[in-house]
Coordinates of C-alpha atoms in Angstrom, one line a residue:
M1 CA -41.9 -0.8 78.1
A2 CA -44.0 -0.9 81.2
W3 CA -41.5 -1.5 84.0
K4 CA -38.6 -2.5 81.8
P5 CA -36.1 0.0 80.4
M6 CA -36.0 0.0 76.6
V7 CA -34.0 1.8 73.9
V8 CA -35.8 2.6 70.6
I9 CA -33.7 3.3 67.5
N10 CA -35.7 4.9 64.7
R11 CA -33.2 5.7 62.0
M12 CA -31.1 3.5 59.7
K13 CA -27.9 5.4 60.4
A14 CA -28.4 5.2 64.1
M15 CA -29.2 1.4 63.9
K16 CA -26.0 0.7 61.9
E17 CA -24.0 2.7 64.3
V18 CA -25.4 0.9 67.4
L19 CA -25.1 -2.6 65.8
L20 CA -21.5 -2.0 64.6
T21 CA -20.1 -0.2 67.6
C22 CA -22.2 -1.7 70.5
G23 CA -22.5 -5.3 69.2
E24 CA -21.8 -6.8 72.6
D25 CA -24.5 -4.7 74.3
T26 CA -27.2 -5.5 71.7
A27 CA -26.5 -9.2 71.2
D28 CA -28.7 -10.5 74.0
R29 CA -32.4 -10.6 74.4
P30 CA -34.4 -10.3 77.6
P31 CA -36.3 -13.4 78.9
V32 CA -39.8 -13.7 77.6
P33 CA -42.1 -15.1 80.3
I34 CA -44.5 -16.8 77.8
F35 CA -41.6 -18.7 76.1
E36 CA -40.2 -19.7 79.5
H37 CA -43.7 -21.0 80.4
L38 CA -43.7 -23.1 77.2
G39 CA -40.3 -24.6 78.1
F40 CA -38.0 -22.4 76.0
K41 CA -35.5 -21.2 78.6
P42 CA -32.4 -19.2 77.9
R43 CA -29.3 -21.4 77.1
S44 CA -26.1 -21.2 79.2
Q45 CA -24.0 -18.2 78.0
G46 CA -21.7 -18.8 75.1
Q47 CA -23.5 -21.8 73.7
Y48 CA -25.1 -21.6 70.3
I49 CA -28.4 -23.1 69.2
N50 CA -28.3 -25.6 66.3
P51 CA -31.6 -25.4 64.5
N52 CA -30.8 -28.3 62.1
T53 CA -32.8 -31.0 63.7
M54 CA -36.0 -28.9 64.2
L55 CA -35.7 -27.5 60.6
K56 CA -35.3 -31.0 59.1
K57 CA -38.3 -32.3 61.0
A58 CA -40.4 -29.2 60.0
T59 CA -39.4 -29.5 56.4
C60 CA -40.2 -33.3 56.4
N61 CA -43.6 -32.5 57.9
V62 CA -44.4 -30.0 55.2
I63 CA -43.5 -32.4 52.5
A64 CA -45.4 -35.3 54.2
S65 CA -48.4 -33.1 54.6
L66 CA -48.5 -32.2 50.9
I67 CA -47.7 -35.7 49.6
F68 CA -49.4 -37.9 52.1
A69 CA -51.7 -35.6 54.2
R70 CA -49.8 -36.8 57.2
R71 CA -48.0 -34.9 59.9
F72 CA -45.5 -36.6 62.3
E73 CA -44.9 -35.6 65.9
Y74 CA -41.3 -34.4 66.3
E75 CA -40.5 -37.2 68.6
D76 CA -42.1 -39.9 66.5
P77 CA -39.6 -42.8 66.0
Y78 CA -40.8 -43.3 62.5
L79 CA -40.0 -39.7 61.6
I80 CA -36.6 -39.9 63.3
R81 CA -35.8 -43.1 61.5
M82 CA -36.9 -41.7 58.2
L83 CA -34.7 -38.6 58.6
K84 CA -31.7 -40.8 59.7
V85 CA -32.1 -43.1 56.7
L86 CA -32.5 -40.1 54.3
E87 CA -29.4 -38.5 55.7
D88 CA -27.4 -41.8 55.4
S89 CA -28.8 -42.1 51.9
L90 CA -27.6 -38.7 50.8
T91 CA -24.2 -39.4 52.3
E92 CA -24.0 -42.7 50.4
L93 CA -24.8 -41.0 47.1
S94 CA -22.2 -38.3 47.6
G95 CA -19.4 -40.8 48.3
L96 CA -16.5 -41.9 46.2
I97 CA -17.8 -45.4 45.5
P98 CA -21.2 -44.2 44.0
E99 CA -19.2 -41.8 41.8
V100 CA -17.0 -44.5 40.5
I101 CA -20.0 -46.8 39.9
N102 CA -21.7 -44.0 38.0
T103 CA -18.6 -43.5 35.9
F104 CA -18.1 -47.2 35.3
P105 CA -21.6 -48.7 35.4
I106 CA -20.2 -52.1 34.4
L107 CA -19.2 -52.4 38.1
L108 CA -22.9 -52.9 39.0
H109 CA -22.5 -56.4 37.7
I110 CA -20.1 -57.3 40.5
P111 CA -22.2 -59.3 43.0
R112 CA -23.2 -57.4 46.1
L113 CA -21.1 -54.3 45.4
A114 CA -24.0 -52.0 44.7
D115 CA -26.1 -53.6 47.5
K116 CA -23.3 -52.9 50.0
F117 CA -23.1 -49.2 49.2
L118 CA -26.7 -48.5 48.5
Q119 CA -28.4 -50.0 51.6
S120 CA -29.7 -46.7 52.9
Q121 CA -31.2 -46.0 49.4
K122 CA -33.2 -49.3 49.6
S123 CA -34.3 -48.5 53.2
F124 CA -35.5 -45.1 52.2
I125 CA -37.4 -46.4 49.2
A126 CA -39.0 -49.0 51.5
I127 CA -40.2 -46.3 53.9
V128 CA -41.7 -44.2 51.1
D129 CA -43.3 -47.4 49.7
N130 CA -44.9 -48.0 53.1
L131 CA -46.3 -44.4 53.1
L132 CA -47.6 -44.8 49.5
T133 CA -49.2 -48.2 50.3
E134 CA -50.9 -46.7 53.4
N135 CA -52.2 -43.8 51.4
R136 CA -53.4 -46.0 48.5
T137 CA -55.3 -48.3 50.8
T138 CA -57.3 -45.4 52.3
W139 CA -57.8 -43.7 49.0
D140 CA -61.4 -43.2 47.9
P141 CA -61.6 -42.2 44.2
A142 CA -65.1 -40.8 44.8
Q143 CA -63.9 -38.2 47.3
S144 CA -61.9 -35.1 46.5
P145 CA -58.1 -35.6 46.8
R146 CA -56.7 -35.3 50.3
N147 CA -53.1 -34.8 49.1
L148 CA -50.9 -34.8 46.0
T149 CA -50.7 -38.6 46.0
D150 CA -54.5 -38.9 45.7
A151 CA -54.5 -36.4 42.9
F152 CA -51.8 -38.4 41.2
L153 CA -53.8 -41.6 41.6
A154 CA -56.9 -39.9 40.2
E155 CA -54.9 -38.9 37.1
I156 CA -53.7 -42.5 36.7
E157 CA -57.3 -43.7 36.9
K158 CA -58.3 -41.3 34.0

């Protein structure tokens, strides 16, 4: 293409053959000047890219947009803290102690046992409560819903 040599494969059989027999030769991509200008430079050879952090932030932003009509910047400390607390919360719930407590709920009557192992749950609930409170204080029932929370509040009003 233009001044760069390019190979075009136009049949499925040829594509399979090239990808299976010449994997090393087809594994790399040429640099893209626009991406380099935006700051996406090629990584040092042999290192992989872990998209987990970006995908978590993107998913959180989609959910926050729908529920609260709010989008967080990816470096926003509030978003980073919320994701950390959520991850800790999910780790807490999948541990041995919560399973034992769910199996034997009488253990919840032991002072401070559940509080000790469910601290992240409480922190996450507090974060969501803050977002709900912020949404509720700016809600105008006379206006059309901005998000799912407004629609829910409107249904409660009915």
